[in-house]
Short mmCIF file of C-alpha atoms in Angstrom, two decimals:
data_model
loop_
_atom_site.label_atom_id
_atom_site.label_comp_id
_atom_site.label_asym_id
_atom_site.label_seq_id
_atom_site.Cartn_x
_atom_site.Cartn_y
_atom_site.Cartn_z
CA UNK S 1 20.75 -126.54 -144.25
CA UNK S 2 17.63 -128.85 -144.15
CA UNK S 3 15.36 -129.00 -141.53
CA UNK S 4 15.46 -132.31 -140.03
CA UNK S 5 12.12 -132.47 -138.64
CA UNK S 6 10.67 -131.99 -141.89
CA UNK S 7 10.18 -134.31 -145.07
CA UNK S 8 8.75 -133.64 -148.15
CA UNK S 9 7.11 -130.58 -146.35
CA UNK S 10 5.44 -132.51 -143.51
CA UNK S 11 6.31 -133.33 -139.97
CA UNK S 12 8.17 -136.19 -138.69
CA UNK S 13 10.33 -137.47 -136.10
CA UNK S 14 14.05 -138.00 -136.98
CA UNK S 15 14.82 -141.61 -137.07
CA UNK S 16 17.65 -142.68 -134.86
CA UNK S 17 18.34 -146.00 -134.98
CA UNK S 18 21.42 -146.32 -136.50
CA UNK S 19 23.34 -144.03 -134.41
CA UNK S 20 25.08 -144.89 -131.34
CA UNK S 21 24.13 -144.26 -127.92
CA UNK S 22 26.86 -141.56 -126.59
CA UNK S 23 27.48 -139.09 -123.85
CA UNK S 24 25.53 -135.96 -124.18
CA UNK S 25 24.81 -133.32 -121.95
CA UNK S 26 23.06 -129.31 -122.12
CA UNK S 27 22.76 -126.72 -120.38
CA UNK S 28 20.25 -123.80 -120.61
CA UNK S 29 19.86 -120.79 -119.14
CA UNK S 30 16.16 -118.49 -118.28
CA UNK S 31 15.16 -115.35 -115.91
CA UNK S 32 12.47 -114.13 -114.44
CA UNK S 33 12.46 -110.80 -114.28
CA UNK S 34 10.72 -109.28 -110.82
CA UNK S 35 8.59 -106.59 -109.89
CA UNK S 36 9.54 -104.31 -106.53
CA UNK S 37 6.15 -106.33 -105.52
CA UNK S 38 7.32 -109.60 -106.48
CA UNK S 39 10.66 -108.84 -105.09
CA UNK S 40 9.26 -108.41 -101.79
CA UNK S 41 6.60 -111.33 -101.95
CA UNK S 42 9.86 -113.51 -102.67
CA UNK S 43 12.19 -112.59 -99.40
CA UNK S 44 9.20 -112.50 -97.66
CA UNK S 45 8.91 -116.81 -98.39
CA UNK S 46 6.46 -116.22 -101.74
CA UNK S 47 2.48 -115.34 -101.66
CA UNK S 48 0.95 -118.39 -99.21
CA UNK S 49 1.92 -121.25 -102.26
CA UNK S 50 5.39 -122.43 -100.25
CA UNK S 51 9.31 -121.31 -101.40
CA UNK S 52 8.65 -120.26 -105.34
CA UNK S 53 12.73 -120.94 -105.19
CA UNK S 54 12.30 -125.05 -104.55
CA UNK S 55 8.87 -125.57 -105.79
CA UNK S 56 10.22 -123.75 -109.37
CA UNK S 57 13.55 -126.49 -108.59
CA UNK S 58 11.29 -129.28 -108.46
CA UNK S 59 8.93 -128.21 -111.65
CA UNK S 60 12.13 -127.86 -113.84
CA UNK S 61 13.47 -131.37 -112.78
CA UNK S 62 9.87 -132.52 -113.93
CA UNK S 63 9.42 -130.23 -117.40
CA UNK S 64 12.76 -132.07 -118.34
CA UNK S 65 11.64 -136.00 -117.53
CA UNK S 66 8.27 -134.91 -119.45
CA UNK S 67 10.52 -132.75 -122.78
CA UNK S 68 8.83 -135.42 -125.50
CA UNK S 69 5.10 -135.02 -123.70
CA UNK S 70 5.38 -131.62 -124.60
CA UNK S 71 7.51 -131.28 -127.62
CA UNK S 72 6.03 -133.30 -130.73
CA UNK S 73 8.83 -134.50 -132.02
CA UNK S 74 11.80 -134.40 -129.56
CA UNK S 75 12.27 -138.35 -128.59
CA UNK S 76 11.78 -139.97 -125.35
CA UNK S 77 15.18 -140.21 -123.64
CA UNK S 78 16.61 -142.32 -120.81
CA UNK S 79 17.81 -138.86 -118.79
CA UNK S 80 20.62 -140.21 -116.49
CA UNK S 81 21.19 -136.46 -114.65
CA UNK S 82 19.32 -133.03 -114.32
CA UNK S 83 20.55 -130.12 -111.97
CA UNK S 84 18.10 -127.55 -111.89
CA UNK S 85 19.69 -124.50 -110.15
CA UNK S 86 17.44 -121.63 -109.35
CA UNK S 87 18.73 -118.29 -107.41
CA UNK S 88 17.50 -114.98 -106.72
CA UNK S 89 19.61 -112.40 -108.22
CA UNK S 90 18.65 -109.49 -106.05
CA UNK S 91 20.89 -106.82 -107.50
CA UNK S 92 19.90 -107.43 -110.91
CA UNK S 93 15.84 -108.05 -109.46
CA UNK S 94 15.66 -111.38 -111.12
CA UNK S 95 15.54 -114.81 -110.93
CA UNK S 96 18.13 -117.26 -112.87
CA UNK S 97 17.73 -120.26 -113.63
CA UNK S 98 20.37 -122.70 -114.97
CA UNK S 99 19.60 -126.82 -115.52
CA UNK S 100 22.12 -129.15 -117.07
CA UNK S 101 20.62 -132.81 -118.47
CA UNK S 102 22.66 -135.29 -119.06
CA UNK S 103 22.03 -138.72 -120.94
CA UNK S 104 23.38 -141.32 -122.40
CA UNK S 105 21.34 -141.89 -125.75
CA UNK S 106 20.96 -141.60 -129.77
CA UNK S 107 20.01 -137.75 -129.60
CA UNK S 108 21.03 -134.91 -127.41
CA UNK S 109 19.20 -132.98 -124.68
CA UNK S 110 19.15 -129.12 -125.50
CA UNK S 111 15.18 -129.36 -125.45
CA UNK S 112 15.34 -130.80 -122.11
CA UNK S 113 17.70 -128.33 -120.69
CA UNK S 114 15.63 -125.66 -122.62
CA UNK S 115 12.68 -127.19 -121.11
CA UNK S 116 13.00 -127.24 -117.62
CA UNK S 117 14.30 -123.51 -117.78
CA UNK S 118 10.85 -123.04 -119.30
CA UNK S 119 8.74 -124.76 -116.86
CA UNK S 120 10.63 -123.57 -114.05
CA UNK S 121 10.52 -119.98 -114.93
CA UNK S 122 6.71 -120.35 -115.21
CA UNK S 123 6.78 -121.64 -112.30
CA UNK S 124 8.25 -118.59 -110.17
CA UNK S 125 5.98 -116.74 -112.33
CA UNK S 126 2.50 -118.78 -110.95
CA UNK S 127 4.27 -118.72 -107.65
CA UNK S 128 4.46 -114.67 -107.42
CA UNK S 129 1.09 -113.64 -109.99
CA UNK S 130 -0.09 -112.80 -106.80
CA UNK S 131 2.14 -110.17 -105.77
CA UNK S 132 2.92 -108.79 -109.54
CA UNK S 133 1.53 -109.72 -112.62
CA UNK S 134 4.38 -107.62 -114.13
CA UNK S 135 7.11 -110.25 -114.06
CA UNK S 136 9.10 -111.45 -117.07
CA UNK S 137 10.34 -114.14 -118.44
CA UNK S 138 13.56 -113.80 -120.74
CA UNK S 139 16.57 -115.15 -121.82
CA UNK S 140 15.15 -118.63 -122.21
CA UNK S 141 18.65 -119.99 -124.14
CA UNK S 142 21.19 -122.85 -124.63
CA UNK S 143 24.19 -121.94 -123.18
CA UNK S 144 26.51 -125.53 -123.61
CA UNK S 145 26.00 -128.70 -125.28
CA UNK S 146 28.69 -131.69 -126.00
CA UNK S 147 28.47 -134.92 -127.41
CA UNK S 148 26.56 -136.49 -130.70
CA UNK S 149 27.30 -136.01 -134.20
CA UNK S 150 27.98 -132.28 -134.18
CA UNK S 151 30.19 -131.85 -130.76
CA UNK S 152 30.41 -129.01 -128.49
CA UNK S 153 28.74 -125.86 -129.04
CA UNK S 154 29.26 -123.23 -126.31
CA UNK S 155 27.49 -119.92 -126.19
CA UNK S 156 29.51 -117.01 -127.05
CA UNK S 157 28.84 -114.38 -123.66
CA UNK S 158 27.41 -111.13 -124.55
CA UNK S 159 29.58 -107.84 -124.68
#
């Protein structure tokens, strides 16, 4: 399979403009693994910065509306959705995070699902660097995407 970002061994952005604009939609997945420290800073309402929960919401919502900023060649794209969902997993002593973007476009959104996991998980992590420097930040991974040329692609759970 050819890499499509790449012709005659150099970088370039994937032309689009003959393909349709269509449904698509992603969803990614990250976590934030916490310190006993960082555990504690969290229920206690974070380290003095405000709820790391909402603020890390807020800063995936924005990582995905800002994807081709940060990304060289991923294309700008009208975004018509993004649910950022971000929830303390106290059993496991992590944080998951979960975003879905939606559009309605030439090219899909994995890289802005992907993204604002990213930027939301280092987000909880500047939140609690206070409390723990210790904290971790895995699993950063498409879990669903639908629509475009190649369909739906859904991640097969672990065993």
């Amino acid at each position: 399979m050819d890499l499509t970002h790449f012709k005659d061994g150099r970088p370039h952005m994937v032309d689009v403009t003959g393909k349709s604009a269509t449904f698509r939609t992603a969803t990614a997945e990250a976590c934030v693994e916490l310190t006993e420290e960082a555990l504690a800073a969290l229920e206690k309402g974070g380290v003095g910065k405000g709820d790391p929960l909402t603020v890390a919401q807020l800063a995936g919502i924005m990582g995905a509306k800002k994807t081709s900023e940060l990304i060289p060649l991923c294309h700008p794209l009208p975004l018509t959705g993004v649910e950022v969902r971000v929830e303390l997993e106290r059993e496991a002593r992590r944080v998951r995070i979960e975003a879905t973007v939606r559009t309605k476009a030439e090219t899909g959104v994995e890289m802005e699902a992907l993204t604002a996991c990213a930027v939301a998980a280092l987000t909880v992590y500047d939140m609690l660097k206070a409390a723990s420097k210790g904290l971790v930040i895995s699993r950063v991974q498409l879990l669903h995407k639908a629509g475009g040329k190649s369909g739906e692609w859904r991640r097969t759970p672990d065993p």
